[in-house]
mmCIF file of C-alpha atoms in Angstrom:
data_model
loop_
_atom_site.group_PDB
_atom_site.id
_atom_site.type_symbol
_atom_site.label_atom_id
_atom_site.label_comp_id
_atom_site.label_asym_id
_atom_site.label_seq_id
_atom_site.Cartn_x
_atom_site.Cartn_y
_atom_site.Cartn_z
ATOM 1 C CA GLU K 96 -6.905 86.908 -111.146
ATOM 2 C CA ASP K 97 -10.477 88.169 -111.354
ATOM 3 C CA GLN K 98 -10.840 91.692 -110.012
ATOM 4 C CA VAL K 99 -13.740 94.025 -109.357
ATOM 5 C CA THR K 100 -13.131 97.680 -108.542
ATOM 6 C CA GLN K 101 -15.860 100.069 -107.509
ATOM 7 C CA SER K 102 -15.602 103.838 -107.521
ATOM 8 C CA PRO K 103 -15.980 106.127 -105.813
ATOM 9 C CA GLU K 104 -15.656 104.557 -102.359
ATOM 10 C CA ALA K 105 -18.133 107.098 -101.034
ATOM 11 C CA LEU K 106 -20.488 109.558 -102.698
ATOM 12 C CA ARG K 107 -22.540 112.263 -101.096
ATOM 13 C CA LEU K 108 -25.421 113.772 -103.086
ATOM 14 C CA GLN K 109 -28.165 116.274 -102.501
ATOM 15 C CA GLU K 110 -31.688 115.039 -102.985
ATOM 16 C CA GLY K 111 -32.514 115.258 -106.686
ATOM 17 C CA GLU K 112 -28.856 115.391 -107.775
ATOM 18 C CA SER K 113 -28.348 112.580 -110.302
ATOM 19 C CA SER K 114 -25.063 110.688 -110.527
ATOM 20 C CA SER K 115 -23.463 107.363 -111.423
ATOM 21 C CA LEU K 116 -21.533 104.652 -109.614
ATOM 22 C CA ASN K 117 -18.853 102.712 -111.452
ATOM 23 C CA CYS K 118 -17.889 99.043 -111.351
ATOM 24 C CA SER K 119 -14.917 98.050 -113.475
ATOM 25 C CA TYR K 120 -13.933 94.425 -113.826
ATOM 26 C CA THR K 121 -11.095 92.289 -115.119
ATOM 27 C CA VAL K 122 -12.133 88.684 -115.602
ATOM 28 C CA SER K 123 -11.254 85.790 -117.846
ATOM 29 C CA GLY K 124 -14.831 85.578 -119.084
ATOM 30 C CA LEU K 125 -17.970 87.242 -117.770
ATOM 31 C CA ARG K 126 -21.054 85.137 -117.149
ATOM 32 C CA GLY K 127 -22.985 87.813 -115.291
ATOM 33 C CA LEU K 128 -22.620 91.063 -113.381
ATOM 34 C CA PHE K 129 -24.766 91.633 -110.308
ATOM 35 C CA TRP K 130 -25.715 94.782 -108.408
ATOM 36 C CA TYR K 131 -26.802 94.630 -104.779
ATOM 37 C CA ARG K 132 -27.907 97.219 -102.246
ATOM 38 C CA GLN K 133 -26.891 96.851 -98.601
ATOM 39 C CA ASP K 134 -28.388 98.843 -95.744
ATOM 40 C CA PRO K 135 -26.491 99.155 -92.436
ATOM 41 C CA GLY K 136 -26.783 96.007 -90.327
ATOM 42 C CA LYS K 137 -28.540 94.034 -93.073
ATOM 43 C CA GLY K 138 -27.678 91.547 -95.761
ATOM 44 C CA PRO K 139 -27.237 92.540 -99.410
ATOM 45 C CA GLU K 140 -30.448 92.886 -101.382
ATOM 46 C CA PHE K 141 -30.453 91.916 -105.042
ATOM 47 C CA LEU K 142 -31.070 94.687 -107.589
ATOM 48 C CA PHE K 143 -30.011 93.627 -111.108
ATOM 49 C CA THR K 144 -28.209 91.037 -113.178
ATOM 50 C CA LEU K 145 -26.608 91.983 -116.503
ATOM 51 C CA TYR K 146 -25.311 89.305 -118.847
ATOM 52 C CA SER K 147 -23.979 90.969 -121.981
ATOM 53 C CA ALA K 148 -22.472 94.248 -123.129
ATOM 54 C CA GLY K 149 -25.109 96.771 -124.111
ATOM 55 C CA GLU K 150 -27.696 95.374 -121.733
ATOM 56 C CA GLU K 151 -29.600 97.817 -119.510
ATOM 57 C CA LYS K 152 -32.031 97.280 -116.641
ATOM 58 C CA GLU K 153 -34.107 99.766 -114.663
ATOM 59 C CA LYS K 154 -35.849 99.802 -111.332
ATOM 60 C CA GLU K 155 -37.459 102.983 -110.058
ATOM 61 C CA ARG K 156 -34.674 105.608 -109.918
ATOM 62 C CA LEU K 157 -31.909 103.109 -110.696
ATOM 63 C CA LYS K 158 -30.582 102.076 -114.082
ATOM 64 C CA ALA K 159 -27.742 99.629 -114.603
ATOM 65 C CA THR K 160 -25.713 99.402 -117.798
ATOM 66 C CA LEU K 161 -22.936 97.082 -118.918
ATOM 67 C CA THR K 162 -19.962 97.354 -121.279
ATOM 68 C CA LYS K 163 -17.139 94.889 -121.873
ATOM 69 C CA LYS K 164 -15.051 96.489 -119.133
ATOM 70 C CA GLU K 165 -17.409 98.135 -116.680
ATOM 71 C CA SER K 166 -20.890 98.669 -115.398
ATOM 72 C CA PHE K 167 -22.585 101.837 -114.275
ATOM 73 C CA LEU K 168 -25.386 102.263 -111.792
ATOM 74 C CA HIS K 169 -27.144 105.504 -112.658
ATOM 75 C CA ILE K 170 -29.228 107.119 -109.960
ATOM 76 C CA THR K 171 -31.749 109.657 -111.215
ATOM 77 C CA ALA K 172 -33.152 112.270 -108.840
ATOM 78 C CA PRO K 173 -32.153 110.317 -105.731
ATOM 79 C CA LYS K 174 -34.051 110.474 -102.462
ATOM 80 C CA PRO K 175 -32.673 110.071 -98.909
ATOM 81 C CA GLU K 176 -34.057 106.515 -98.829
ATOM 82 C CA ASP K 177 -31.623 105.613 -101.626
ATOM 83 C CA SER K 178 -28.782 106.015 -99.125
ATOM 84 C CA ALA K 179 -27.017 102.649 -98.810
ATOM 85 C CA THR K 180 -23.908 100.785 -99.855
ATOM 86 C CA TYR K 181 -24.116 99.521 -103.424
ATOM 87 C CA LEU K 182 -22.201 96.343 -104.187
ATOM 88 C CA CYS K 183 -21.121 95.025 -107.563
ATOM 89 C CA ALA K 184 -20.209 91.378 -108.149
ATOM 90 C CA VAL K 185 -19.171 89.288 -111.138
ATOM 91 C CA GLN K 186 -19.710 85.642 -111.962
ATOM 92 C CA VAL K 187 -17.043 84.221 -114.216
ATOM 93 C CA THR K 188 -17.478 81.600 -116.914
ATOM 94 C CA GLY K 189 -16.156 78.257 -115.781
ATOM 95 C CA SER K 190 -16.938 79.177 -112.171
ATOM 96 C CA ASN K 191 -20.623 78.486 -111.892
ATOM 97 C CA TYR K 192 -21.082 79.389 -108.301
ATOM 98 C CA LYS K 193 -18.595 81.954 -107.170
ATOM 99 C CA LEU K 194 -19.355 85.657 -107.013
ATOM 100 C CA THR K 195 -16.421 88.047 -106.747
ATOM 101 C CA PHE K 196 -17.510 91.231 -105.020
ATOM 102 C CA GLY K 197 -16.173 94.747 -105.164
ATOM 103 C CA LYS K 198 -15.745 96.686 -101.935
ATOM 104 C CA GLY K 199 -18.825 98.800 -102.540
ATOM 105 C CA THR K 200 -19.786 102.453 -102.840
ATOM 106 C CA LEU K 201 -21.347 104.134 -99.831
ATOM 107 C CA LEU K 202 -24.020 106.501 -101.128
ATOM 108 C CA THR K 203 -25.439 109.219 -98.889
ATOM 109 C CA VAL K 204 -28.323 111.353 -100.141
ATOM 110 C CA ASN K 205 -28.979 114.457 -98.077
ATOM 111 C CA PRO K 206 -32.460 116.015 -97.952
ATOM 112 C CA ASN Q 275 -41.896 82.642 -97.036
ATOM 113 C CA ALA Q 276 -39.060 83.704 -94.724
ATOM 114 C CA GLY Q 277 -36.309 83.543 -97.382
ATOM 115 C CA VAL Q 278 -32.870 83.063 -95.836
ATOM 116 C CA THR Q 279 -32.605 83.121 -92.060
ATOM 117 C CA GLN Q 280 -29.517 83.004 -89.840
ATOM 118 C CA THR Q 281 -29.039 82.212 -86.184
ATOM 119 C CA PRO Q 282 -27.734 83.649 -83.982
ATOM 120 C CA LYS Q 283 -27.753 87.350 -84.889
ATOM 121 C CA PHE Q 284 -24.929 88.230 -82.495
ATOM 122 C CA ARG Q 285 -22.336 86.215 -80.624
ATOM 123 C CA VAL Q 286 -19.254 86.917 -78.548
ATOM 124 C CA LEU Q 287 -16.681 84.150 -78.157
ATOM 125 C CA LYS Q 288 -13.418 83.786 -76.349
ATOM 126 C CA THR Q 289 -10.353 82.648 -78.250
ATOM 127 C CA GLY Q 290 -10.368 78.869 -78.571
ATOM 128 C CA GLN Q 291 -14.111 78.416 -78.139
ATOM 129 C CA SER Q 292 -16.195 76.713 -80.775
ATOM 130 C CA MET Q 293 -19.566 77.524 -82.249
ATOM 131 C CA THR Q 294 -21.897 76.748 -85.134
ATOM 132 C CA LEU Q 295 -23.772 79.255 -87.251
ATOM 133 C CA LEU Q 296 -27.010 78.031 -88.775
ATOM 134 C CA CYS Q 297 -28.437 79.101 -92.101
ATOM 135 C CA ALA Q 298 -31.859 78.024 -93.306
ATOM 136 C CA GLN Q 299 -33.689 78.747 -96.560
ATOM 137 C CA ASP Q 300 -37.239 77.928 -97.589
ATOM 138 C CA MET Q 301 -36.920 78.639 -101.324
ATOM 139 C CA ASN Q 302 -35.860 75.090 -102.274
ATOM 140 C CA HIS Q 303 -32.555 76.433 -103.586
ATOM 141 C CA GLU Q 304 -29.873 73.930 -104.468
ATOM 142 C CA TYR Q 305 -26.901 76.209 -103.891
ATOM 143 C CA MET Q 306 -25.891 77.745 -100.574
ATOM 144 C CA TYR Q 307 -22.933 79.908 -99.586
ATOM 145 C CA TRP Q 308 -21.162 81.345 -96.556
ATOM 146 C CA TYR Q 309 -19.419 84.721 -96.796
ATOM 147 C CA ARG Q 310 -17.629 86.955 -94.370
ATOM 148 C CA GLN Q 311 -17.654 90.731 -94.643
ATOM 149 C CA ASP Q 312 -14.880 92.838 -93.169
ATOM 150 C CA PRO Q 313 -14.306 96.603 -93.403
ATOM 151 C CA GLY Q 314 -12.299 97.441 -96.495
ATOM 152 C CA MET Q 315 -12.303 93.827 -97.721
ATOM 153 C CA GLY Q 316 -15.723 93.347 -99.199
ATOM 154 C CA LEU Q 317 -17.597 90.055 -99.169
ATOM 155 C CA ARG Q 318 -15.406 86.958 -99.366
ATOM 156 C CA LEU Q 319 -16.607 83.406 -99.965
ATOM 157 C CA ILE Q 320 -15.731 80.928 -97.211
ATOM 158 C CA HIS Q 321 -17.419 77.692 -98.325
ATOM 159 C CA TYR Q 322 -20.285 76.767 -100.573
ATOM 160 C CA SER Q 323 -22.530 73.834 -101.388
ATOM 161 C CA VAL Q 324 -24.099 72.796 -104.674
ATOM 162 C CA GLY Q 325 -26.486 70.330 -103.115
ATOM 163 C CA GLU Q 326 -27.386 68.239 -100.112
ATOM 164 C CA GLY Q 327 -24.378 66.315 -98.845
ATOM 165 C CA THR Q 328 -21.841 68.335 -100.870
ATOM 166 C CA THR Q 329 -19.516 71.154 -99.827
ATOM 167 C CA ALA Q 330 -16.542 72.945 -101.348
ATOM 168 C CA LYS Q 331 -13.937 75.504 -100.332
ATOM 169 C CA GLY Q 332 -14.213 79.132 -101.296
ATOM 170 C CA GLU Q 333 -11.700 81.939 -101.134
ATOM 171 C CA VAL Q 334 -11.014 81.966 -97.359
ATOM 172 C CA PRO Q 335 -11.846 78.488 -95.940
ATOM 173 C CA ASP Q 336 -9.131 78.101 -93.293
ATOM 174 C CA GLY Q 337 -10.435 77.776 -89.739
ATOM 175 C CA TYR Q 338 -13.977 76.931 -90.842
ATOM 176 C CA ASN Q 339 -15.919 73.763 -91.563
ATOM 177 C CA VAL Q 340 -19.355 73.330 -93.091
ATOM 178 C CA SER Q 341 -22.041 70.711 -93.446
ATOM 179 C CA ARG Q 342 -25.148 70.396 -95.615
ATOM 180 C CA LEU Q 343 -27.072 67.424 -94.245
ATOM 181 C CA LYS Q 344 -30.415 68.792 -95.366
ATOM 182 C CA LYS Q 345 -31.145 70.791 -98.503
ATOM 183 C CA GLN Q 346 -32.608 73.691 -96.585
ATOM 184 C CA ASN Q 347 -29.803 74.046 -94.023
ATOM 185 C CA PHE Q 348 -26.153 75.018 -94.274
ATOM 186 C CA LEU Q 349 -24.037 75.052 -91.111
ATOM 187 C CA LEU Q 350 -20.786 76.942 -90.597
ATOM 188 C CA GLY Q 351 -18.548 75.767 -87.764
ATOM 189 C CA LEU Q 352 -15.630 77.369 -86.016
ATOM 190 C CA GLU Q 353 -13.717 74.687 -84.117
ATOM 191 C CA SER Q 354 -11.283 76.994 -82.314
ATOM 192 C CA ALA Q 355 -12.187 80.637 -82.718
ATOM 193 C CA ALA Q 356 -9.475 83.247 -83.266
ATOM 194 C CA PRO Q 357 -9.676 87.068 -83.088
ATOM 195 C CA SER Q 358 -9.059 87.139 -86.865
ATOM 196 C CA GLN Q 359 -12.475 85.510 -87.283
ATOM 197 C CA THR Q 360 -14.217 88.560 -85.842
ATOM 198 C CA SER Q 361 -16.484 89.525 -88.711
ATOM 199 C CA VAL Q 362 -20.023 89.671 -90.028
ATOM 200 C CA TYR Q 363 -21.062 86.374 -91.579
ATOM 201 C CA PHE Q 364 -23.645 86.149 -94.318
ATOM 202 C CA CYS Q 365 -25.341 83.109 -95.719
ATOM 203 C CA ALA Q 366 -26.831 83.124 -99.212
ATOM 204 C CA SER Q 367 -28.693 80.738 -101.453
ATOM 205 C CA SER Q 368 -29.468 80.561 -105.132
ATOM 206 C CA TYR Q 369 -31.462 78.603 -107.659
ATOM 207 C CA SER Q 370 -29.671 76.388 -110.120
ATOM 208 C CA GLY Q 371 -31.299 76.532 -113.515
ATOM 209 C CA VAL Q 372 -30.423 74.718 -116.677
ATOM 210 C CA GLY Q 373 -28.366 76.850 -119.021
ATOM 211 C CA THR Q 374 -28.510 76.881 -122.794
ATOM 212 C CA SER Q 375 -25.921 74.106 -122.894
ATOM 213 C CA GLY Q 376 -28.325 71.845 -121.026
ATOM 214 C CA ARG Q 377 -26.068 71.622 -118.002
ATOM 215 C CA ILE Q 378 -27.230 72.636 -114.578
ATOM 216 C CA THR Q 379 -25.708 75.946 -113.680
ATOM 217 C CA SER Q 380 -26.317 78.909 -111.470
ATOM 218 C CA TYR Q 381 -26.828 82.114 -113.397
ATOM 219 C CA ASN Q 382 -29.274 83.467 -110.974
ATOM 220 C CA GLU Q 383 -28.967 85.904 -108.156
ATOM 221 C CA GLN Q 384 -27.985 84.925 -104.650
ATOM 222 C CA PHE Q 385 -30.396 85.767 -101.835
ATOM 223 C CA PHE Q 386 -28.730 86.804 -98.605
ATOM 224 C CA GLY Q 387 -29.652 86.364 -94.968
ATOM 225 C CA PRO Q 388 -29.534 89.164 -92.384
ATOM 226 C CA GLY Q 389 -26.081 88.247 -91.090
ATOM 227 C CA THR Q 390 -24.428 87.123 -87.853
ATOM 228 C CA ARG Q 391 -22.110 89.556 -86.111
ATOM 229 C CA LEU Q 392 -19.360 87.550 -84.388
ATOM 230 C CA THR Q 393 -16.756 88.971 -82.040
ATOM 231 C CA VAL Q 394 -13.856 86.823 -80.847
ATOM 232 C CA LEU Q 395 -12.011 88.198 -77.835
#
């Protein structure tokens, strides 16, 4: 069974304190790994897609990396507006449409 | 370009009542999805559609039906609502591109609507 596990469940940072969120996965074959951001009361907002081990993508203070077993979302010098729940999802080969989501990491950045 | 829209935003039902949630997208996406999101459970796929007139079951389809009569719309129906269906429902859509094998596939990201918060009493 395909599984996605995100850690930690919650993370509290001070503004400017860099850290990383983890997404570990167990799948039969990875087609793509997706990162989303979700603000309270809103739908998930797409951030990145990673397709192969070693791939990295950046957007402002966020950088996503991928290995054969996990992905990291690095947050550099976070600001309070980066506070949100970050969701990781995998798309498995042979399953063109289905995304399997992790339960998310709730990030709080204090000023 | 409104993206993915959902109606209604909120709804309260009594057990046994029926309702339909509407999802609309203006991005000409072939694929559309319905998810539910519950505390501690993450997002779970209810039903999905790979094109107009087609639907398929996802991870948690029981108690729900769907229809895709038009490419831009995807409807989720609850025939007899139960308290266990209290949740936040999200619709999403995605583009289907042609992969390196030449077959139509869906590598690309799913775009989500704002959600419908449903309470069943």
